[in-house]
């Protein structure tokens, strides 16, 4: 009998169906999202919250549920942070459990790391076989396979997942006291630090490194080995997320709006905004397109000229959306919903062919796509869970 992983590989090959040369890519990114195709990689990782150091929340070639979903497994984990997925392992930080590693195929626990009586860890990042987990007591570097502690660094803040930048040569973490640290990923040695005068809530990097704070400020730093502040900008509320992309950073504040900033000539200025009714959480960024979810609609906006793409009416502000291949995933108080990334067809906020499926798994807190599954952290009547959803035709036993 073929394994789950073999079945998922087969689904990826079928999804390619004559378009393997462009699978997971966007043929006309700047014109529309219609060029998005199904992913083919059943072993794709989601190694950090929002997928990559840029925080785009888009995995272009990951196999994921498209036409329907079935529950592969579900595991109780107290108060889980958004999951990450690397090398066939789902890693989740929680309170008061600590950091937990689960087998991506079965949900079986591989290890748990939780020093102290009530360890409080934020969402981790995985790079080169090492889990970097921020904590109020100090960032922990853990071996992905065994959970063995490799080193402990300076105190962190549970909101800000660390980023590994410059091809793995530098690690950035945010302190609860407002300190931004640059560390050696191998040893945890602090190689640079600065005070941002506010609790750090999010980090992102492309070439510049961006940091957002609870006080509503966004900072940009040039360079990697000896960063220097390029600019800072105060926005209208606590910063929830920053996406670093070619047309300037996109910044989300609590409750909206989402602001698209300029990032040239050493300045950071608001170039365009997407109101909270369409952008009340961190967006997905696909090429030049910002895909946002709010309390009134899902919508798309082209970052460099503000052109509006498709819009679908409905309340989708429960948690930040994610995307893989040609499918967008959003969560609400009942479960997770899948939409065509291209938005189907229609006029205004009314669309046909946009909705693909819905799955009632509980109130969704966080999402990730990897190892052939859509993995969600959810709240149910009896507590908290991590749930893995496979494509509906993998033969998994659905147990809702």
XYZ file of C-alpha atoms in Angstrom, residues 35-316:
282
model
C -1.265 32.582 -14.228
C -1.043 30.805 -10.872
C -0.928 27.014 -11.200
C -1.181 24.075 -8.814
C 1.909 23.198 -6.802
C 3.786 19.945 -7.450
C 6.172 19.667 -4.486
C 4.771 17.382 -1.762
C 7.856 17.961 0.391
C 7.821 21.765 0.365
C 8.711 23.481 3.640
C 7.110 26.420 5.445
C 10.103 27.100 7.703
C 9.055 30.379 9.286
C 5.750 32.160 9.984
C 4.407 33.717 6.766
C 6.580 31.260 4.762
C 9.835 33.167 4.160
C 12.006 35.930 5.607
C 10.139 38.398 3.417
C 6.876 37.220 5.095
C 5.027 36.829 1.775
C 2.870 33.922 3.077
C 2.983 32.392 -0.423
C 4.563 29.027 -1.264
C 4.480 28.902 -5.078
C 5.038 25.179 -5.652
C 3.654 23.429 -2.567
C 1.152 20.588 -2.925
C -1.911 21.496 -0.847
C -5.655 20.778 -0.752
C -7.230 22.357 -3.861
C -10.549 20.700 -4.688
C -11.340 19.449 -1.195
C -9.706 18.545 2.104
C -9.759 15.702 4.592
C -8.403 15.637 8.135
C -5.184 13.622 8.212
C -4.549 14.051 11.950
C -5.243 16.353 14.864
C -3.237 16.722 18.080
C -3.964 18.598 21.314
C -1.460 21.418 21.945
C -2.167 24.166 24.500
C -2.384 27.749 23.192
C -0.393 27.081 19.986
C 1.370 29.744 17.971
C 1.231 29.554 14.133
C 2.980 26.363 12.942
C 6.103 26.011 10.829
C 7.054 22.989 8.711
C 10.531 21.749 7.762
C 11.990 18.395 6.707
C 8.751 16.528 7.346
C 8.347 18.011 10.824
C 5.669 20.392 12.123
C 7.051 22.629 14.883
C 4.672 24.528 17.157
C 5.386 26.797 20.117
C 2.794 26.971 22.860
C 2.091 28.075 26.401
C 2.728 26.386 28.781
C 3.890 23.328 26.796
C 6.996 24.893 25.232
C 8.177 23.893 21.751
C 6.713 20.702 20.265
C 7.828 18.809 17.146
C 5.285 16.581 15.382
C 5.707 14.122 12.524
C 4.096 15.778 9.489
C 2.708 12.460 8.218
C 1.151 11.134 11.426
C 1.062 13.930 14.006
C 3.099 11.766 16.376
C 5.148 13.796 18.846
C 8.888 13.600 18.142
C 10.110 15.781 20.987
C 9.204 18.580 23.367
C 11.390 21.372 24.711
C 10.126 23.291 27.726
C 12.622 24.378 30.379
C 11.189 25.945 33.521
C 7.733 25.630 35.022
C 5.784 27.769 32.529
C 7.860 28.258 29.371
C 6.473 30.946 27.034
C 7.756 30.716 23.467
C 6.830 32.600 20.325
C 6.534 31.158 16.829
C 9.856 29.630 15.745
C 11.945 29.708 12.582
C 13.785 26.694 11.142
C 16.972 26.958 9.073
C 19.636 24.364 8.230
C 18.240 21.807 10.653
C 18.042 24.213 13.604
C 14.890 25.539 15.309
C 15.219 29.117 16.592
C 12.476 29.735 19.166
C 12.067 33.152 20.832
C 11.203 33.259 24.508
C 10.858 35.816 27.262
C 13.711 33.940 28.973
C 15.991 33.890 25.937
C 15.987 32.584 22.379
C 16.660 28.843 22.149
C 18.460 27.111 19.279
C 17.325 23.479 19.071
C 18.292 20.552 16.878
C 15.327 19.873 14.569
C 15.750 16.100 14.715
C 16.210 15.603 18.458
C 15.145 18.844 20.161
C 18.539 19.085 21.852
C 19.387 22.604 23.025
C 22.361 23.997 21.109
C 22.518 27.422 22.768
C 20.428 30.064 24.540
C 20.494 33.697 23.503
C 19.134 37.009 24.810
C 15.532 37.375 25.999
C 12.996 37.473 23.177
C 9.416 38.507 22.662
C 6.755 35.917 21.797
C 5.275 38.077 19.036
C 8.386 38.331 16.863
C 9.582 35.198 15.081
C 13.327 35.391 14.339
C 14.670 35.644 10.798
C 17.758 34.023 9.317
C 19.200 36.381 6.714
C 22.133 36.768 4.349
C 22.072 33.121 3.186
C 22.163 31.802 6.720
C 25.042 33.928 7.960
C 23.062 36.155 10.322
C 20.130 35.744 12.712
C 17.891 38.586 13.892
C 15.711 38.469 16.984
C 13.632 40.982 18.894
C 13.831 41.543 22.617
C 10.825 42.198 24.805
C 12.589 45.318 26.026
C 12.713 46.762 22.499
C 16.210 45.582 21.637
C 16.854 44.304 18.115
C 19.661 41.746 18.092
C 21.873 40.337 15.377
C 23.335 36.984 16.382
C 25.677 34.339 15.045
C 23.320 31.453 14.136
C 25.938 28.865 15.088
C 26.779 30.148 18.568
C 24.138 32.662 19.641
C 26.801 35.330 20.119
C 25.339 38.843 19.836
C 27.220 40.635 17.043
C 25.134 43.824 16.945
C 22.187 45.365 18.793
C 20.128 48.527 18.946
C 17.224 49.849 21.005
C 13.956 50.508 19.161
C 12.181 51.986 22.193
C 9.172 49.678 21.940
C 8.277 46.001 22.146
C 9.151 44.340 18.828
C 6.177 42.552 17.261
C 7.443 41.504 13.822
C 10.601 41.150 11.724
C 11.098 40.798 7.958
C 14.046 40.979 5.572
C 14.927 41.098 1.896
C 18.069 43.197 1.586
C 16.946 45.649 4.243
C 15.805 44.370 7.627
C 12.445 45.691 8.848
C 11.123 45.711 12.403
C 7.668 46.685 13.634
C 6.751 47.611 17.196
C 3.711 47.577 19.429
C 4.058 51.358 19.630
C 3.230 51.632 15.915
C 6.670 52.302 14.453
C 8.377 50.618 11.498
C 12.172 50.663 11.256
C 14.338 49.896 8.217
C 18.009 48.959 8.509
C 20.552 48.837 5.680
C 23.184 46.149 5.588
C 23.579 42.820 7.302
C 26.891 42.570 9.135
C 26.807 46.095 10.608
C 23.225 47.363 10.138
C 22.518 51.076 10.127
C 19.101 52.679 10.465
C 17.822 53.920 7.100
C 14.476 55.310 8.243
C 11.617 54.958 10.674
C 7.919 55.711 10.315
C 5.102 55.908 12.846
C 1.747 54.469 11.795
C -1.684 54.577 13.400
C -1.602 51.460 15.568
C 0.396 48.457 16.790
C 2.280 46.863 13.899
C 1.203 43.247 13.306
C 3.198 42.422 10.201
C 5.681 43.668 7.625
C 6.169 42.121 4.185
C 9.427 43.000 2.424
C 9.006 42.984 -1.348
C 10.299 44.672 -4.461
C 7.908 47.625 -4.475
C 8.533 48.587 -0.863
C 7.379 47.091 2.441
C 3.726 46.390 3.133
C 2.798 47.047 6.760
C -0.280 45.831 8.651
C -1.473 47.449 11.859
C -3.963 46.000 14.312
C -7.469 46.208 12.819
C -6.168 47.772 9.585
C -5.374 49.498 7.382
C -2.540 47.877 5.461
C -0.062 50.435 4.142
C 2.233 50.042 1.138
C 5.370 52.089 1.766
C 8.095 53.492 -0.430
C 11.612 52.351 0.401
C 13.919 54.475 -1.699
C 16.330 57.327 -1.117
C 16.589 56.504 2.570
C 12.947 57.294 3.318
C 9.846 55.394 4.299
C 6.560 57.016 3.329
C 3.019 55.731 2.899
C 2.455 55.222 -0.822
C -0.969 53.543 -0.719
C -3.348 52.095 1.861
C -5.882 49.263 1.867
C -8.641 49.963 4.400
C -9.404 47.632 7.286
C -12.661 46.402 5.761
C -10.481 44.665 3.173
C -7.216 44.359 5.109
C -7.549 43.741 8.834
C -4.687 41.235 9.101
C -1.320 40.444 7.542
C -1.613 39.979 3.761
C -0.333 37.487 1.225
C 2.037 39.040 -1.323
C 2.349 37.379 -4.740
C 4.650 39.267 -7.064
C 3.281 42.801 -7.203
C -0.115 41.798 -5.810
C -1.211 42.253 -2.203
C -3.954 39.768 -1.274
C -5.672 40.915 1.894
C -8.519 39.754 4.125
C -10.707 42.030 6.228
C -13.957 42.243 8.116
C -15.905 42.957 4.917
C -14.062 41.229 2.049
C -11.065 39.496 0.542
C -9.439 41.693 -2.083
C -6.353 42.154 -4.233
C -4.403 45.358 -4.847
C -1.428 45.903 -7.144
C 1.265 47.507 -5.053
C 3.020 49.797 -7.511
C -0.021 51.596 -8.929
C -2.886 50.817 -6.543
C -4.950 49.018 -9.153
C -7.680 46.929 -7.543
C -8.131 43.371 -8.726
C -10.858 40.997 -7.605
C -12.905 41.328 -4.437
C -15.112 38.795 -2.622
C -17.566 39.967 0.025
C -17.575 38.283 3.435
C -15.942 38.453 6.857
C -12.431 36.982 6.801
